[in-house]
Short mmCIF file of C-alpha atoms in Angstrom, two decimals:
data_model
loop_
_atom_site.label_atom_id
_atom_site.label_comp_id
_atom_site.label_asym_id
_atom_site.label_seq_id
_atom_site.Cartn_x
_atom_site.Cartn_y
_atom_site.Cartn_z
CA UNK C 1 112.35 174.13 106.41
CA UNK C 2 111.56 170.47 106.10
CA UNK C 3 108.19 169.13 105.27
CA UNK C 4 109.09 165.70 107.45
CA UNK C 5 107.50 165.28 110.76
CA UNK C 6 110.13 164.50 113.66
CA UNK C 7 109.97 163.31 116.88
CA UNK C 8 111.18 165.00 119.62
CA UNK C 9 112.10 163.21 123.06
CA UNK C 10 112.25 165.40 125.68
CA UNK C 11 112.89 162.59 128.45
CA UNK C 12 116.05 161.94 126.40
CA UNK C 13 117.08 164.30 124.10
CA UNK C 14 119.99 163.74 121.79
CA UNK C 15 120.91 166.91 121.52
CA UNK C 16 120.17 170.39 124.25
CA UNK C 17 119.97 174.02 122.43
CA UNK C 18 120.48 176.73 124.98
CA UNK C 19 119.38 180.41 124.88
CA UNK C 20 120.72 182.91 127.54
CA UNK C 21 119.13 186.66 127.00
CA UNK C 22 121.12 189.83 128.85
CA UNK C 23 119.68 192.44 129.52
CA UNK C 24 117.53 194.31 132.01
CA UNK C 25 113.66 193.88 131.42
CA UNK C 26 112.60 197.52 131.37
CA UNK C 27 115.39 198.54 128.66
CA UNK C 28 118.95 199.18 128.57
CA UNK C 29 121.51 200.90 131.12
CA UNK C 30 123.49 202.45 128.16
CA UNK C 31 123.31 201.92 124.61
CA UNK C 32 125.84 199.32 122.99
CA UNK C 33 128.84 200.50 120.82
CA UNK C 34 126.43 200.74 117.40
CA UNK C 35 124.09 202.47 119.24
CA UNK C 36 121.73 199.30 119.32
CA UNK C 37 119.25 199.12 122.66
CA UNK C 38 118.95 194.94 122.15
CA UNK C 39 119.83 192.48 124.60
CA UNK C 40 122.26 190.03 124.09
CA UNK C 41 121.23 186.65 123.01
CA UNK C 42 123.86 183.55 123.18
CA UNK C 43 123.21 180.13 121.92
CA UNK C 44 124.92 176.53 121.90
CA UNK C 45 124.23 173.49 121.51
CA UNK C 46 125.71 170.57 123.27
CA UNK C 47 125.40 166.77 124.15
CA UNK C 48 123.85 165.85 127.19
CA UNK C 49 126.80 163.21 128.25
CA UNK C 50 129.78 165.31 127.35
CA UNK C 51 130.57 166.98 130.23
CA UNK C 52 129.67 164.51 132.58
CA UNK C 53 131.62 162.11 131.54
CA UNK C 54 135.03 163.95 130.54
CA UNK C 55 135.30 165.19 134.18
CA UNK C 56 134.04 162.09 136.26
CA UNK C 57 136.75 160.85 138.88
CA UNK C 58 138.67 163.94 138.75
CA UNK C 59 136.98 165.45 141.56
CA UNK C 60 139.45 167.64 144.31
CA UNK C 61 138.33 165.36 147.08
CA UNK C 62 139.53 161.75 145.05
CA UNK C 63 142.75 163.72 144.71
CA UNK C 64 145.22 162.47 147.09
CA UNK C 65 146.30 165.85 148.40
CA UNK C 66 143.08 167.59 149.21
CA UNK C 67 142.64 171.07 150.45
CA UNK C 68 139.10 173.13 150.67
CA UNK C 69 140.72 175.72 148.54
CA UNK C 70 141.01 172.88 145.87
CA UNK C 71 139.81 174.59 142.67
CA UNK C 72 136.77 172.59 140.92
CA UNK C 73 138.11 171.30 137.15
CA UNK C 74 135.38 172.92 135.32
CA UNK C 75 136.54 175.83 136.52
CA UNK C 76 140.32 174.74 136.12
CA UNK C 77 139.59 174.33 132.54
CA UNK C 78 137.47 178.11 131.99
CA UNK C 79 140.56 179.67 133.83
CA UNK C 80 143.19 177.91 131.20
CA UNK C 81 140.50 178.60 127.93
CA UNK C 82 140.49 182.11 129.23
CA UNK C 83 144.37 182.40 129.07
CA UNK C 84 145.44 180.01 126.54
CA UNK C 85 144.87 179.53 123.09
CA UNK C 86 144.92 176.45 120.97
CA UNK C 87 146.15 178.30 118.39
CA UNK C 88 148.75 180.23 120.34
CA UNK C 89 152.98 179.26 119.81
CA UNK C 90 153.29 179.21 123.67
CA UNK C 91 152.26 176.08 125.19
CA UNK C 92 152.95 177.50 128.48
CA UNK C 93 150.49 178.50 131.31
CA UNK C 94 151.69 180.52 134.30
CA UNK C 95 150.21 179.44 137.94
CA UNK C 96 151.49 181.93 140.45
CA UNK C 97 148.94 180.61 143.38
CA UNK C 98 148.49 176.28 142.38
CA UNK C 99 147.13 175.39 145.66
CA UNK C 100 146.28 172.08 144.69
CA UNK C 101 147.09 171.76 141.52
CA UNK C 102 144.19 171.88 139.55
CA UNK C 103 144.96 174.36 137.11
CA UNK C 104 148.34 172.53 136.19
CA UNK C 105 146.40 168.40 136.53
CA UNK C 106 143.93 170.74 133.49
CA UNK C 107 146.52 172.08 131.58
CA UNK C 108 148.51 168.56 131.38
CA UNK C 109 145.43 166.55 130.05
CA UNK C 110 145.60 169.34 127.40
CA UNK C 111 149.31 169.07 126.64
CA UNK C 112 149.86 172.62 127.67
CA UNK C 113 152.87 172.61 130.32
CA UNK C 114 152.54 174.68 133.69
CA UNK C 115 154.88 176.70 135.93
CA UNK C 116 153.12 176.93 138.76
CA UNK C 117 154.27 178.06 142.59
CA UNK C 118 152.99 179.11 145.86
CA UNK C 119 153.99 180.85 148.83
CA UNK C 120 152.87 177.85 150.56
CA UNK C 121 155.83 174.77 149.99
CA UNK C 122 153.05 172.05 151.44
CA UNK C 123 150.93 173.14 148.29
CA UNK C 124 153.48 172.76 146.18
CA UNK C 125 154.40 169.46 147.62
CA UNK C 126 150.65 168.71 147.09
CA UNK C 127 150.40 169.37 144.05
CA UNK C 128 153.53 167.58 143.18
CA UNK C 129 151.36 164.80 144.89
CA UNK C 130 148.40 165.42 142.92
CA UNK C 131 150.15 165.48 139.62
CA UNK C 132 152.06 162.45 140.23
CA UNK C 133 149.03 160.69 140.84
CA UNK C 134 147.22 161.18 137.54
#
């Protein structure tokens, strides 16, 4: 611990911890794997600009071929750090259903290259679209 005083600016802050407890309030369903009856308790930190900023003007609807089944690019981007790791040989992702395209627009800001398809050839052609656009 420090002995400094510091300022903290709420209004403003530099930097945002957050705190997420599981867990049901009047004890546990079933005990954990160890046998532990604790709730779950994740942490991060991040900046208040970062996402904001890395996802302005990539919106579905600024997209030239729009579609309300056009999948949001946070969620693009969960989907592909769900499947894909950085560390992984295979810079391939696999997009049976692209709709739109967001999944594949993701993956290509991330240099990770996408075979994506649909049953629908106007989605593909979208997303051809949608791709060629960015």
């Amino acid at each position: 611990m420090s002995s400094e005083s510091r300022s903290v600016d709420l209004e403003d802050p530099e930097n945002i911890i957050s705190v997420v407890i599981s867990g049901p309030e009047d004890g546990p369903i079933h005990q954990d794997d160890i046998g532990q009856n604790s709730p779950i308790v994740v942490w991060g930190l991040s900046h208040p600009g970062w996402q904001r900023e890395s996802y302005s003007g990539r919106a579905p609807t600024e997209r030239p071929f729009f579609q309300p089944v056009s999948l949001d690019p946070r969620q693009a981007r969960l989907l592909i750090s769900l499947a894909h790791r950085r560390t992984s040989e295979t810079k391939t992702v696999i997009d049976p259903f692209c709709g739109t395209g967001g999944i594949a627009i993701e993956a290509a800001l991330q240099d990770i290259e996408t075979l994506s398809s649909d049953l629908d050839s106007r989605m593909v052609e979208g997303t051809l679209e949608n791709l060629a656009s960015g």
